[in-house]
Coordinates of C-alpha atoms in Angstrom, one line a residue:
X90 CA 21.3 -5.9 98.7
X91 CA 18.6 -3.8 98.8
X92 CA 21.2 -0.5 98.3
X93 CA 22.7 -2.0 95.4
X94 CA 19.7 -2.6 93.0
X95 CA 18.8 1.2 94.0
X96 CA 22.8 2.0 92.9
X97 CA 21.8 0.3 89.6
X98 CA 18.7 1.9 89.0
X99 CA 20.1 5.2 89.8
X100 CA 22.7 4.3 87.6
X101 CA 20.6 3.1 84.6
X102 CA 18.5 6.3 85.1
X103 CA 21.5 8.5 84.4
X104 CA 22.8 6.5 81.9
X105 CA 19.1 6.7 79.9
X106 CA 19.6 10.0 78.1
X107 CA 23.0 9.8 77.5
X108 CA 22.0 6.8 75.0
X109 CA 19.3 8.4 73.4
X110 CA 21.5 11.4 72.8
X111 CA 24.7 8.9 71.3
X112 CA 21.6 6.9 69.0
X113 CA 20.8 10.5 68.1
X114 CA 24.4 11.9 66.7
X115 CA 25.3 8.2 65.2
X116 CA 22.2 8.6 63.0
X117 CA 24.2 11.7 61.9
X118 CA 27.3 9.9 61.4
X119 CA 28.9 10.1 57.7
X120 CA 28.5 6.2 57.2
X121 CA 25.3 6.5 58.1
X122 CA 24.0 9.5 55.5
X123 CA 25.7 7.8 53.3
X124 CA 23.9 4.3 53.7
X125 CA 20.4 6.3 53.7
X126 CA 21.8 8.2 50.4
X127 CA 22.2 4.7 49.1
X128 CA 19.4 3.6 49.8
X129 CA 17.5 6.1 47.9
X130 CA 19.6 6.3 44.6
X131 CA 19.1 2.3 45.0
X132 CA 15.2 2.7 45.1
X133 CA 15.7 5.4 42.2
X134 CA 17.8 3.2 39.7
X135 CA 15.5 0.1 40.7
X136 CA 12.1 2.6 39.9
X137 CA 14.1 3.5 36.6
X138 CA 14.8 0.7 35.4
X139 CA 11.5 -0.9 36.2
X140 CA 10.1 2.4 34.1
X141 CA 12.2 1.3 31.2
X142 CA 11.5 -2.3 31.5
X143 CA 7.5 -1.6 31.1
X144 CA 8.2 0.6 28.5
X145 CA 9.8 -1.6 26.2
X146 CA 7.6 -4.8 27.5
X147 CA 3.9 -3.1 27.5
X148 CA 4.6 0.0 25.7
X149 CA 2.8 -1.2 22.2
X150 CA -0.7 -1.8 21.1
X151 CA -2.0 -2.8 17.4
X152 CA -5.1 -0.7 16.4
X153 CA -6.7 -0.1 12.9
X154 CA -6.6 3.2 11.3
X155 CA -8.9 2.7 8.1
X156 CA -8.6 0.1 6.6
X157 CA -4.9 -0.6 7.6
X158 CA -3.9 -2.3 10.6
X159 CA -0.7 -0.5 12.6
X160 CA 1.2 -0.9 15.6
X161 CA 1.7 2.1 18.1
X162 CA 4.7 2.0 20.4
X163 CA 6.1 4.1 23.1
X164 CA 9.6 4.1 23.9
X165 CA 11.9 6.6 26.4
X166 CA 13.4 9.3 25.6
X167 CA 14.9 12.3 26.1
X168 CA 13.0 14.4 23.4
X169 CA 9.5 13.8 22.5
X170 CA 9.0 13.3 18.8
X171 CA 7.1 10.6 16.3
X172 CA 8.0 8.7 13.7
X173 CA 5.8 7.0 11.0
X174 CA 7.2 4.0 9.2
X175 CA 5.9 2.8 6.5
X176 CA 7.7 -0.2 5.0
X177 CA 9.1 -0.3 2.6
X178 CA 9.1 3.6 1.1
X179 CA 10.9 4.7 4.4
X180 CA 9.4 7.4 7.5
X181 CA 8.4 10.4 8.5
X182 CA 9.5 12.4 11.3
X183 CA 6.9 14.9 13.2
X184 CA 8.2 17.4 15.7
X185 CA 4.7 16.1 17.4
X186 CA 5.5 16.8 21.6
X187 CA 8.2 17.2 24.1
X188 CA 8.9 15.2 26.7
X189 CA 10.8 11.7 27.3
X190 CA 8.5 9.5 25.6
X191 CA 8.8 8.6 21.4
X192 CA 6.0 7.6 19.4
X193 CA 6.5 5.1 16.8
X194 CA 3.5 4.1 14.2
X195 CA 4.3 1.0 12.0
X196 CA 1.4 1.2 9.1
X197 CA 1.4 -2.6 8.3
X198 CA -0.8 -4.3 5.8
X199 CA -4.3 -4.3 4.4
X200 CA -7.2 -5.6 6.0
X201 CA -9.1 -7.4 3.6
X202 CA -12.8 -7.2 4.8
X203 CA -11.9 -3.2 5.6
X204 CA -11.1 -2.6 2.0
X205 CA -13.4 -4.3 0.3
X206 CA -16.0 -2.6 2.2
X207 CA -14.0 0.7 0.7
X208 CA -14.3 -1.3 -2.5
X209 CA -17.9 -1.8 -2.7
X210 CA -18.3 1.5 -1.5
X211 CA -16.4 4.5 -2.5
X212 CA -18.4 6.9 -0.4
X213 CA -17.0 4.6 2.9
X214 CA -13.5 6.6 1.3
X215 CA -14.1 9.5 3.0
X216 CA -15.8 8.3 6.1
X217 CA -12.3 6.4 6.5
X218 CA -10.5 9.3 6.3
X219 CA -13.0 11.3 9.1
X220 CA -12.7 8.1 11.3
X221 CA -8.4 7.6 11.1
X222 CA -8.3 10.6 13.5
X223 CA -10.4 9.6 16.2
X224 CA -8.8 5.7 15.4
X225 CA -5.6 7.1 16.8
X226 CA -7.1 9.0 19.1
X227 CA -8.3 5.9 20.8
X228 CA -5.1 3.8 20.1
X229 CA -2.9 6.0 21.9
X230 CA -5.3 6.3 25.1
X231 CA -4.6 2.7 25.0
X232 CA -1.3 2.7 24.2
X233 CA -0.9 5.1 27.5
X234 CA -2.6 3.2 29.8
X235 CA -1.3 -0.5 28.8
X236 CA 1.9 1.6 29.2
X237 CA 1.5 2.3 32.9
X238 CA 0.0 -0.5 34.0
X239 CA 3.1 -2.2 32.3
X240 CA 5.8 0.3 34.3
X241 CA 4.1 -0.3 37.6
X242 CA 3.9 -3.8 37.5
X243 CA 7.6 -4.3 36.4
X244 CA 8.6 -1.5 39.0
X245 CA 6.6 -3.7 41.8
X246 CA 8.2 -6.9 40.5
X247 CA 11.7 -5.3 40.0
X248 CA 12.0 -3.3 43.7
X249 CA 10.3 -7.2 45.4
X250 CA 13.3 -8.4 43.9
X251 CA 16.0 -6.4 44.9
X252 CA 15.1 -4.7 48.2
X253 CA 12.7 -7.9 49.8
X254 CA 10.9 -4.5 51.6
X255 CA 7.1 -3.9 51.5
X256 CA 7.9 -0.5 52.1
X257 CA 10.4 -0.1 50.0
X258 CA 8.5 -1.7 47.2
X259 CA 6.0 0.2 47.5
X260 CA 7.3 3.5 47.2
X261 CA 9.3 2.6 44.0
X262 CA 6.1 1.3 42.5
X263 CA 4.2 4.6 43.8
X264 CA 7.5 6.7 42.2
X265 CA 7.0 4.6 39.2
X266 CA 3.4 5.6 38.8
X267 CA 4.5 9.3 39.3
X268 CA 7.2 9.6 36.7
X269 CA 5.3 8.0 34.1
X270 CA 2.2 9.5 34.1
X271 CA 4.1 12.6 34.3
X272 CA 5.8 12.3 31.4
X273 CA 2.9 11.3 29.6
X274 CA 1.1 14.8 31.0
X275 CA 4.2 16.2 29.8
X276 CA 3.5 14.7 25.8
X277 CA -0.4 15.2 26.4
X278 CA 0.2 19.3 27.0
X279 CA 3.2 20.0 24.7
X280 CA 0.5 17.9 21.4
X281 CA 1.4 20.3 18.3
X282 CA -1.0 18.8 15.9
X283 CA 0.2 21.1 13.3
X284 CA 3.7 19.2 13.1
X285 CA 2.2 16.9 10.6
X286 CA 2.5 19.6 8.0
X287 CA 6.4 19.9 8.3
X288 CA 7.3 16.2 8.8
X289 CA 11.2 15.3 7.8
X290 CA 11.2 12.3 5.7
X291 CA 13.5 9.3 5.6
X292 CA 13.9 6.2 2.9
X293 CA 13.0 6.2 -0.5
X294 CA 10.3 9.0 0.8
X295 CA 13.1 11.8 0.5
X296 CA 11.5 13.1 -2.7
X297 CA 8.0 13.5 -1.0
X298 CA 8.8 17.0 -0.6
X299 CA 8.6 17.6 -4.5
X300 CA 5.3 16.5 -4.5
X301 CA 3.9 17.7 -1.4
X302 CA 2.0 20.7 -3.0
X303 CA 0.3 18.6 -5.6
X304 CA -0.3 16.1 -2.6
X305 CA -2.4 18.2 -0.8
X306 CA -4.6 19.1 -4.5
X307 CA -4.7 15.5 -5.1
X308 CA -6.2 14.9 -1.8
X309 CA -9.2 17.9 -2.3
X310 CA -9.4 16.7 -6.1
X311 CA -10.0 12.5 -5.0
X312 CA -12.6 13.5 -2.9
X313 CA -14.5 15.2 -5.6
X314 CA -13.7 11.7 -7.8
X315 CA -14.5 9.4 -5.5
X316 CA -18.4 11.1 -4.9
X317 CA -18.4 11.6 -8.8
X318 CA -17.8 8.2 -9.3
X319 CA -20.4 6.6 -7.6
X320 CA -22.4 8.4 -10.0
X321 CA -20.7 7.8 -13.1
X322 CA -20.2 3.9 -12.2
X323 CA -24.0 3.0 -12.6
X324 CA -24.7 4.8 -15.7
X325 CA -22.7 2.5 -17.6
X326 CA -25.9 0.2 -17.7
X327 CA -28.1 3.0 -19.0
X328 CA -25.4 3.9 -21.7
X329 CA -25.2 -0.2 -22.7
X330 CA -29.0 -0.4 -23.2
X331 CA -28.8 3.3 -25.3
X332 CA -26.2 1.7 -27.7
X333 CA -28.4 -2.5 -27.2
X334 CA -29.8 -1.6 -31.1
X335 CA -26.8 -1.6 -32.6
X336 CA -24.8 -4.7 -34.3
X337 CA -22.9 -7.9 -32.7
X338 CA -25.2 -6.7 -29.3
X339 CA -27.0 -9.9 -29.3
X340 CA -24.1 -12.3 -30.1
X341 CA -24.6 -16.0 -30.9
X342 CA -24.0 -18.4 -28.1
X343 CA -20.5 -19.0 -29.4
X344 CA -19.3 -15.4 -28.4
X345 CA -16.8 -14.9 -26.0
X346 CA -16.4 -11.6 -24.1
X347 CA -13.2 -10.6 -22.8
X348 CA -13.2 -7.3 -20.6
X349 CA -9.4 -6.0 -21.3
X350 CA -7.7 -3.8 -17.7
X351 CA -4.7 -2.4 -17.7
X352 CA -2.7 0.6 -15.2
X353 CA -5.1 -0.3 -11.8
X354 CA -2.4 1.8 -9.6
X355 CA -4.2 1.1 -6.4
X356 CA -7.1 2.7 -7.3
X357 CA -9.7 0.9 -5.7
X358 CA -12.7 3.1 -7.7
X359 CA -11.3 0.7 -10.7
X360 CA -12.2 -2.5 -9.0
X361 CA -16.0 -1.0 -8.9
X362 CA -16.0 -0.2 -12.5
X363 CA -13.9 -3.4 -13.4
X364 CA -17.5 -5.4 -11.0
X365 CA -20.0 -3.0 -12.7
X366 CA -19.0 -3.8 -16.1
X367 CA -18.4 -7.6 -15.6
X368 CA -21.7 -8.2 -14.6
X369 CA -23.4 -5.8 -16.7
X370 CA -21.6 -6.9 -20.0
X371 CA -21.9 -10.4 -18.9
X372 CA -17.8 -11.2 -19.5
X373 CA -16.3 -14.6 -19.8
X374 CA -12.7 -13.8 -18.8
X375 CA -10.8 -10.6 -17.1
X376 CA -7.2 -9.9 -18.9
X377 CA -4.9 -7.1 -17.1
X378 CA -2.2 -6.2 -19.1
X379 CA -0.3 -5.2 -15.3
X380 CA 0.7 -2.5 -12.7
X381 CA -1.9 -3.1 -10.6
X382 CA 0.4 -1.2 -7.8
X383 CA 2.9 1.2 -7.5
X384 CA 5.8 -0.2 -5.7
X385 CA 5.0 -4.2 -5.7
X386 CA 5.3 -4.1 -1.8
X387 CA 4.3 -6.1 0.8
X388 CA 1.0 -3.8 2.3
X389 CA 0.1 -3.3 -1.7
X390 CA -0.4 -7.5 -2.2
X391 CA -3.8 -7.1 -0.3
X392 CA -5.2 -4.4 -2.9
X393 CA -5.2 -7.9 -5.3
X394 CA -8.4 -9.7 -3.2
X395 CA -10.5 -7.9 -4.9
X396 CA -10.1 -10.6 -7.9
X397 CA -12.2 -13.3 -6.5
X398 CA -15.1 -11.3 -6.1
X399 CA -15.3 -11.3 -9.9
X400 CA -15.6 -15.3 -10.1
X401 CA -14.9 -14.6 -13.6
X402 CA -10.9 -16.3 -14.7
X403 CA -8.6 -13.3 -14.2
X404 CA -5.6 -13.6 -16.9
X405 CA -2.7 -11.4 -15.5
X406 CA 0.8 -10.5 -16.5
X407 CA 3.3 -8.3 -14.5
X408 CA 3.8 -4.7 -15.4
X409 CA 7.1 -3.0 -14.4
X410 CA 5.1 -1.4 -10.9
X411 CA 4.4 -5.0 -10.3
X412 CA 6.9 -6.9 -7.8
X413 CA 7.3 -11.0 -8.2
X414 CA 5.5 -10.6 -4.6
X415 CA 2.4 -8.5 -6.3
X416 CA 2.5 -12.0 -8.6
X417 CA 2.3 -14.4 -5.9
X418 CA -0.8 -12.7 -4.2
X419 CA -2.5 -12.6 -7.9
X420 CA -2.1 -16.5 -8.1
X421 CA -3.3 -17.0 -4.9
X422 CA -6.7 -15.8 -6.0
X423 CA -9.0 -19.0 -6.5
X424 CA -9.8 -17.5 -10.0
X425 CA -6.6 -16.1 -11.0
X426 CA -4.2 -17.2 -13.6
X427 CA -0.8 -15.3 -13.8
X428 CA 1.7 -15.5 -17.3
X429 CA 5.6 -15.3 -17.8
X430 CA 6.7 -16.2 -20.9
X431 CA 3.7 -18.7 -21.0
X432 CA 0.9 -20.5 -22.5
X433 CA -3.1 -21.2 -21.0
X434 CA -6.1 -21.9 -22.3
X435 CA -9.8 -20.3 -20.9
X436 CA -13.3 -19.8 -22.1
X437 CA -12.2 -21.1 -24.8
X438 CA -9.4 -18.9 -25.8
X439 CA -5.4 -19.8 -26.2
X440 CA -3.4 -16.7 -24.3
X441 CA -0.4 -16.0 -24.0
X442 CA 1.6 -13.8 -22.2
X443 CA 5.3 -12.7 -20.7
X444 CA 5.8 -10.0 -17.4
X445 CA 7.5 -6.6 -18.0
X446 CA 11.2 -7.6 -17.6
X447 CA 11.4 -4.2 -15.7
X448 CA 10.7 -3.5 -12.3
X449 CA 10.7 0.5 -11.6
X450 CA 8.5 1.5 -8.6
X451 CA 9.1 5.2 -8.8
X452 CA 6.9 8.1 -8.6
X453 CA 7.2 9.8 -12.0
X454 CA 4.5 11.2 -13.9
X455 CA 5.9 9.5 -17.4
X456 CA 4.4 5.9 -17.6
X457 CA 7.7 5.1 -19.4
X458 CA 9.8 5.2 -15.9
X459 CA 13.2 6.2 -17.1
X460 CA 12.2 6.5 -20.6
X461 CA 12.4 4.3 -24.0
X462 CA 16.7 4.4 -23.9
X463 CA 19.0 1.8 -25.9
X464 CA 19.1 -0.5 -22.7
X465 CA 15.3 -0.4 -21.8
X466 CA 14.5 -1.2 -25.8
X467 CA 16.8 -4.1 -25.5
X468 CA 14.9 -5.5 -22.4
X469 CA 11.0 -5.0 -23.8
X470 CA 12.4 -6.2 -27.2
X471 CA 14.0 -9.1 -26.2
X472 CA 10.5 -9.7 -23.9
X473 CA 8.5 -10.0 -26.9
X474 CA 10.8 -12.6 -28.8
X475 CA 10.9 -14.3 -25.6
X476 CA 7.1 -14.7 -26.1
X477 CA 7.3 -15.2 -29.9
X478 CA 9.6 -18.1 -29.4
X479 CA 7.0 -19.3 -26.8
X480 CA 3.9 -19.3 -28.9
X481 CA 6.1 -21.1 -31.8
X482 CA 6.2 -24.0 -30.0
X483 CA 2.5 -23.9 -28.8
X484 CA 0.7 -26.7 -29.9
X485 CA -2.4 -24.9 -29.9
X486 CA -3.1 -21.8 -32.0
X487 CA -2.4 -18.9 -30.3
X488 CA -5.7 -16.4 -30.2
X489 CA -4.5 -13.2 -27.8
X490 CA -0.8 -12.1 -26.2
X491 CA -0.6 -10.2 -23.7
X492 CA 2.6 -7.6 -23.0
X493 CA 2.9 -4.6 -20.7
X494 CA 4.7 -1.8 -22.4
X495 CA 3.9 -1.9 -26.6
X496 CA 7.6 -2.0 -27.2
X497 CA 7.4 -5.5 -27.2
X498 CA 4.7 -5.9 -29.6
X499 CA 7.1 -6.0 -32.4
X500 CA 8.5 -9.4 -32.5
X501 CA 4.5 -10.7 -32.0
X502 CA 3.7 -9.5 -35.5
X503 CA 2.4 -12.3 -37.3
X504 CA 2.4 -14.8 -34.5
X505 CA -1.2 -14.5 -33.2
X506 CA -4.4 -12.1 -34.7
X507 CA -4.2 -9.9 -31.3
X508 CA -1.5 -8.1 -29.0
X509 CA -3.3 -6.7 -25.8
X510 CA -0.9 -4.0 -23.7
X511 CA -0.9 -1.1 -21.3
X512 CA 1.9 0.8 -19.7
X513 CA 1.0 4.4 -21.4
X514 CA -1.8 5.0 -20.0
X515 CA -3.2 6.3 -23.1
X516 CA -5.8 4.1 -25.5
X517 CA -4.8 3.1 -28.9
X518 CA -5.4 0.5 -31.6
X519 CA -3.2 0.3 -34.4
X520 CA -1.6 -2.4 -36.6
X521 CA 1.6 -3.7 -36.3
X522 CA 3.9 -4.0 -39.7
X523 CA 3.1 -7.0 -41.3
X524 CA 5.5 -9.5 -42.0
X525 CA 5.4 -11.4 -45.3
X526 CA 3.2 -14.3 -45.4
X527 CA 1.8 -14.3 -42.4
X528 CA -1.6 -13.1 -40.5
X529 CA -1.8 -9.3 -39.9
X530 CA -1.7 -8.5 -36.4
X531 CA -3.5 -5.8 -34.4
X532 CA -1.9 -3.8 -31.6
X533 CA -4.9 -2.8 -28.8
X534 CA -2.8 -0.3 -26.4
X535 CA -4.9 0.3 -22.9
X536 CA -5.6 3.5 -21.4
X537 CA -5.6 2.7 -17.5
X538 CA -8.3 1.4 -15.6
X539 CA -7.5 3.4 -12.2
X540 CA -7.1 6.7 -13.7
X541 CA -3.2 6.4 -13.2
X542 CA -3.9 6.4 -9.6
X543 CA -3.1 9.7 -7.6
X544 CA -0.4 10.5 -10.1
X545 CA -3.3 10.9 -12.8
X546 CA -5.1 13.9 -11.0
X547 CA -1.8 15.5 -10.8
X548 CA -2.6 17.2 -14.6
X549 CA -5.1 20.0 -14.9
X550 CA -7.3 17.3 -16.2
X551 CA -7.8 13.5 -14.6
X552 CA -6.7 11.0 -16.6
X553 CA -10.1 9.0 -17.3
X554 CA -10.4 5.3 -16.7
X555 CA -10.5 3.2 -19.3
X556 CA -11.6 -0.3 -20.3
X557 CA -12.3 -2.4 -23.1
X558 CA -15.1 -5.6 -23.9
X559 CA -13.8 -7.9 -26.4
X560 CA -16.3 -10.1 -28.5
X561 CA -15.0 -13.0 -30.0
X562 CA -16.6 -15.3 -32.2
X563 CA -16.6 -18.8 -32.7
X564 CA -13.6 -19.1 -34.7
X565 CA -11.9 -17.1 -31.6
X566 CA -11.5 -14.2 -34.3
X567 CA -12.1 -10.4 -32.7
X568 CA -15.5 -9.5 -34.5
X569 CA -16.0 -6.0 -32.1
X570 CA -15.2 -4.1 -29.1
X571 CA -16.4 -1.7 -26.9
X572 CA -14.2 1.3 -25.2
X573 CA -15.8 2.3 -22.0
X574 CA -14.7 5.6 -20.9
X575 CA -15.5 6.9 -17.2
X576 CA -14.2 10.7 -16.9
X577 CA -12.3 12.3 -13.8
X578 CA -13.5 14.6 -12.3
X579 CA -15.6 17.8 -13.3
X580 CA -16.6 15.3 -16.5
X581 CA -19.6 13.8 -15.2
X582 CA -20.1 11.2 -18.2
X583 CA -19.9 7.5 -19.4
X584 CA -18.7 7.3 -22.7
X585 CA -19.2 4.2 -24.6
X586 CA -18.0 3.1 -28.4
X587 CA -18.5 0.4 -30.5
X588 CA -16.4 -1.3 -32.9
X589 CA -17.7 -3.5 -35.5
X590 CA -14.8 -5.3 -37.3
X591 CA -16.3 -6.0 -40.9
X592 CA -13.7 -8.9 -41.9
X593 CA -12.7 -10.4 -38.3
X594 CA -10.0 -12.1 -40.1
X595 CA -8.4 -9.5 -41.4
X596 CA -8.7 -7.3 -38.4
X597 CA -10.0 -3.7 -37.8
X598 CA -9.4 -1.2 -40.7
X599 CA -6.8 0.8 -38.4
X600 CA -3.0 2.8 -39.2
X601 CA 0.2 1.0 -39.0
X602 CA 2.4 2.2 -36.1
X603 CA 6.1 0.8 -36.4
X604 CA 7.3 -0.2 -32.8
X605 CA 11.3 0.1 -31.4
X606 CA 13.4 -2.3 -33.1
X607 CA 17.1 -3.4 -32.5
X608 CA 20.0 -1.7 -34.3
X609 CA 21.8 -3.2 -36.6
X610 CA 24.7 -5.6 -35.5
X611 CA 27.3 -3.7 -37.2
X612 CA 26.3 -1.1 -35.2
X613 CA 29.5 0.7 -33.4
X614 CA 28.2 0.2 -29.6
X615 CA 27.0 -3.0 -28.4
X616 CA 23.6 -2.9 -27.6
X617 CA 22.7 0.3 -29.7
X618 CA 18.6 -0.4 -30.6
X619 CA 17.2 2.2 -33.3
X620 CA 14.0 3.3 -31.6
X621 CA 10.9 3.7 -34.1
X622 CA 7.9 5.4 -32.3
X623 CA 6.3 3.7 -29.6
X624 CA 2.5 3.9 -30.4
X625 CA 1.1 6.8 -28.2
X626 CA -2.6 8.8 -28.8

């Protein structure tokens, strides 16, 4: 018995390393390699996709540069780069870094309490601009670090899922972790800040590079502006009581002021003037005769809250800048009223009033758009017999009408004492030809009261803004007006000067200008308008 236990463990004994060698060599077996080779491209797909799952699911953060609000968001790729959207004029594209993560910065809309601090304060303008690098400075620390924290999480979560391993988990979330932050390192050292100067651009911001010389003038010029302005803005009380000896500056208690806007162009130095003025002149009503933005988008509707601050009635009508949405954010202002081809009655006054028929947001210089041809005369005609026909039928006595482009004056003349427009930018009063047996009507053409916005300090002088108080007496007749003029910069001055209308019902004693009229019908193309000159200064 005893012999063959000592057989066996004699046996087992020799046996012993002849296992360990056989474990040893079918470790090395080709299946084998090829199970651990498995194994790791499994934990490598798992820690990838995990990397791109994060990405997508944490890889965004809203932060405010300025006064706009805007989404960062961080996607993979195999070259770095960063694109700018801003809906709905289109992107640019910055050679900004290298490495396989993508920057994307949506600019979305307004905030309101933001810009009317810029509002009430134009000096706040350049302090925004100081403070928009270090905003996204801090946004995209964010953005990084939401970003891993997102990639290891859905690593962990991803690798639990699949492999069932503590270890195995936790070396795709530590491989997760690695990669990442790498490739963030990798953005981080490869920055080229200087890549904003040569962006590619996309959308309807193709033609940017036309302007991007005078751009970067604007820019230096509006900075002079905006510190000028500050200035200017409160010596239009001084100037008022300079000028408080003369007549109609005490009126009777019957008199109702009308402060006349026109041409805003997201200038938001206008609204300050537009407050000043309202408060100082003590004004009844507010009438904008349009384009109170550029391209009627979506981010532009918040530049209109800056009408209830006034908590005066703000009359407005569309310009051709203006979008049916720029509309619809004016009437939402508790004190707003907005006219198309109709009728209202405040402080007093019966105005009427009809939108451009056009809408044109482009970037040209010429307030005109694409110019006074056969087609647009036909549109801006017919606008103003659209509104002639209009006040017709009004039961009520029409006092003012309100256009956008003069053009359409012509069909008005004779149909109310007063046309009110805008759209060239340039200040005129003039009368309109007078049609047999009926009232003479005068033509009060508005410079613009935002300087044209940027596209105004692209001259070698700034187009001034301009704005006019109305005084109405008791019989709602026009009895004088003042032209407040704020110079651009390098003209350091208020100009104000008054009108006194000796025989209200007759009007000012001012030149007739003829206005575009239609062709005759036997003319040999349809639609052929014979253009008579639109009234310019």
């Amino acid at each position: 018995m005893d012999g063959h236990e000592n057989e066996q463990h004699r046996t087992g004994d020799e046996t012993s390393p002849e296992r360990g060698r056989a474990r040893r060599l079918t470790a090395w077996r080709p299946g084998h390699r090829l199970r651990r080779l498995g194994v790791v491209l499994a934990l490598l797909a798992v820690t990838l996709g995990g990397i791109v799952i994060g990405t997508y699911a944490g890889g965004h953060v809203g932060t405010d540069i300025g006064p706009f609000r805007a989404e960062l968001k961080l996607s993979p790729s195999l070259s770095g780069g960063t694109t700018v959207d801003i809906p709905p004029l289109g992107a640019l594209l910055l050679d900004s870094h290298d490495g396989p993560a993508y920057l994307t910065v949506e600019v979305g809309s307004l905030d309101q309490g933001r810009t009317e601090a810029l509002i009430d304060d134009p000096a706040s303008i350049s302090r925004a601009s100081q403070s928009a690098v270090q905003d996204v400075r801090d946004g995209v620390m964010r953005l990084g670090l939401r970003t891993l924290a997102s990639v290891v999480l859905a690593t962990l979560l991803l690798a639990a899922l699949v492999f069932r391993d503590v270890r195995r988990t936790a070396w795709a979330g530590g491989l997760a972790l690695v990669v990442t932050a790498g490739s963030l390192g990798v953005a981080a050292s490869t920055l080229r800040p200087q890549a904003i100067e040569e962006p590619r651009y996309e959308g309807l911001l193709v033609n940017a590079p036309a302007i991007v010389g005078d751009a970067r003038r604007i820019a230096n010029d509006y900075t002079k502006y905006a510190e000028q302005l500050q200035r200017l803005v409160g010596n239009v009380s001084k100037l008022y009581t300079t000028v408080s000896a003369l007549p109609v500056v005490q009126p009777s208690p019957g008199t109702t002021r009308v402060l006349h806007v026109s041409d805003i162009h997201l200038n938001p130095t206008g609204w300050q003037l537009i407050r000043t003025v309202v408060e100082q002149f003590g004004i009844d009503v507010v009438v904008d005769t349009g384009d109170m933005t550029d391209w009627g988008s979506e981010p532009e509707a918040s530049f209109v809250g800056s009408i209830g601050l006034l908590k005066k009635p703000y009359v407005f009508i569309r310009g051709n800048h203006d979008s049916p949405r720029t509309a619809a954010a004016v009437a939402q202002q508790p004190n707003a009223i907005v006219l198309n081809n109709s009728v209202t009655t405040v402080g007093g006054l019966t105005i009427a009033g009809i939108g451009d028929p056009r809408f044109t947001p482009d970037k040209e210089t010429s307030p005109a758009g694409s110019g006074l041809t056969s087609a647009v005369a036909d549109q801006v005609i017919g606008a103003g017999e659209q509104l002639a026909a209009t006040i017709d039928k009004s039961p009520r006595k029409v006092d003012i009408a309100l256009i956008h482009d003069p053009a359409s004056a012509g069909p008005l003349s004779g149909d109310c004492p007063l046309v009110l427009s805008g759209h060239t930018h340039s200040r005129q009063v003039s009368k309109l030809p007078q049609v047999e047996g009926k009232q003479p009507t005068t033509l009060m053409v508005q410079g613009s009261t935002g300087g044209a916005g940027l596209r105004g300090l692209e001259g070698e002088k700034p187009t001034p803004l301009t704005m006019t108080v109305l005084y109405f007496d008791q019989q709602k007749l026009l009895q004088a007006y003042d032209e407040i003029t704020v110079g651009g910069t390098g003209q350091s001055q208020v100009n104000l000067e008054r009108h006194v209308i000796r025989d209200p019902a007759k009007g000012d004693q001012v030149p007739v200008t003829p206005t575009p009229t239609r062709g005759p019908s036997e003319s040999p193309s349809p639609g052929t308008t014979t253009l008579s000159p639109t009234p310019t200064s």
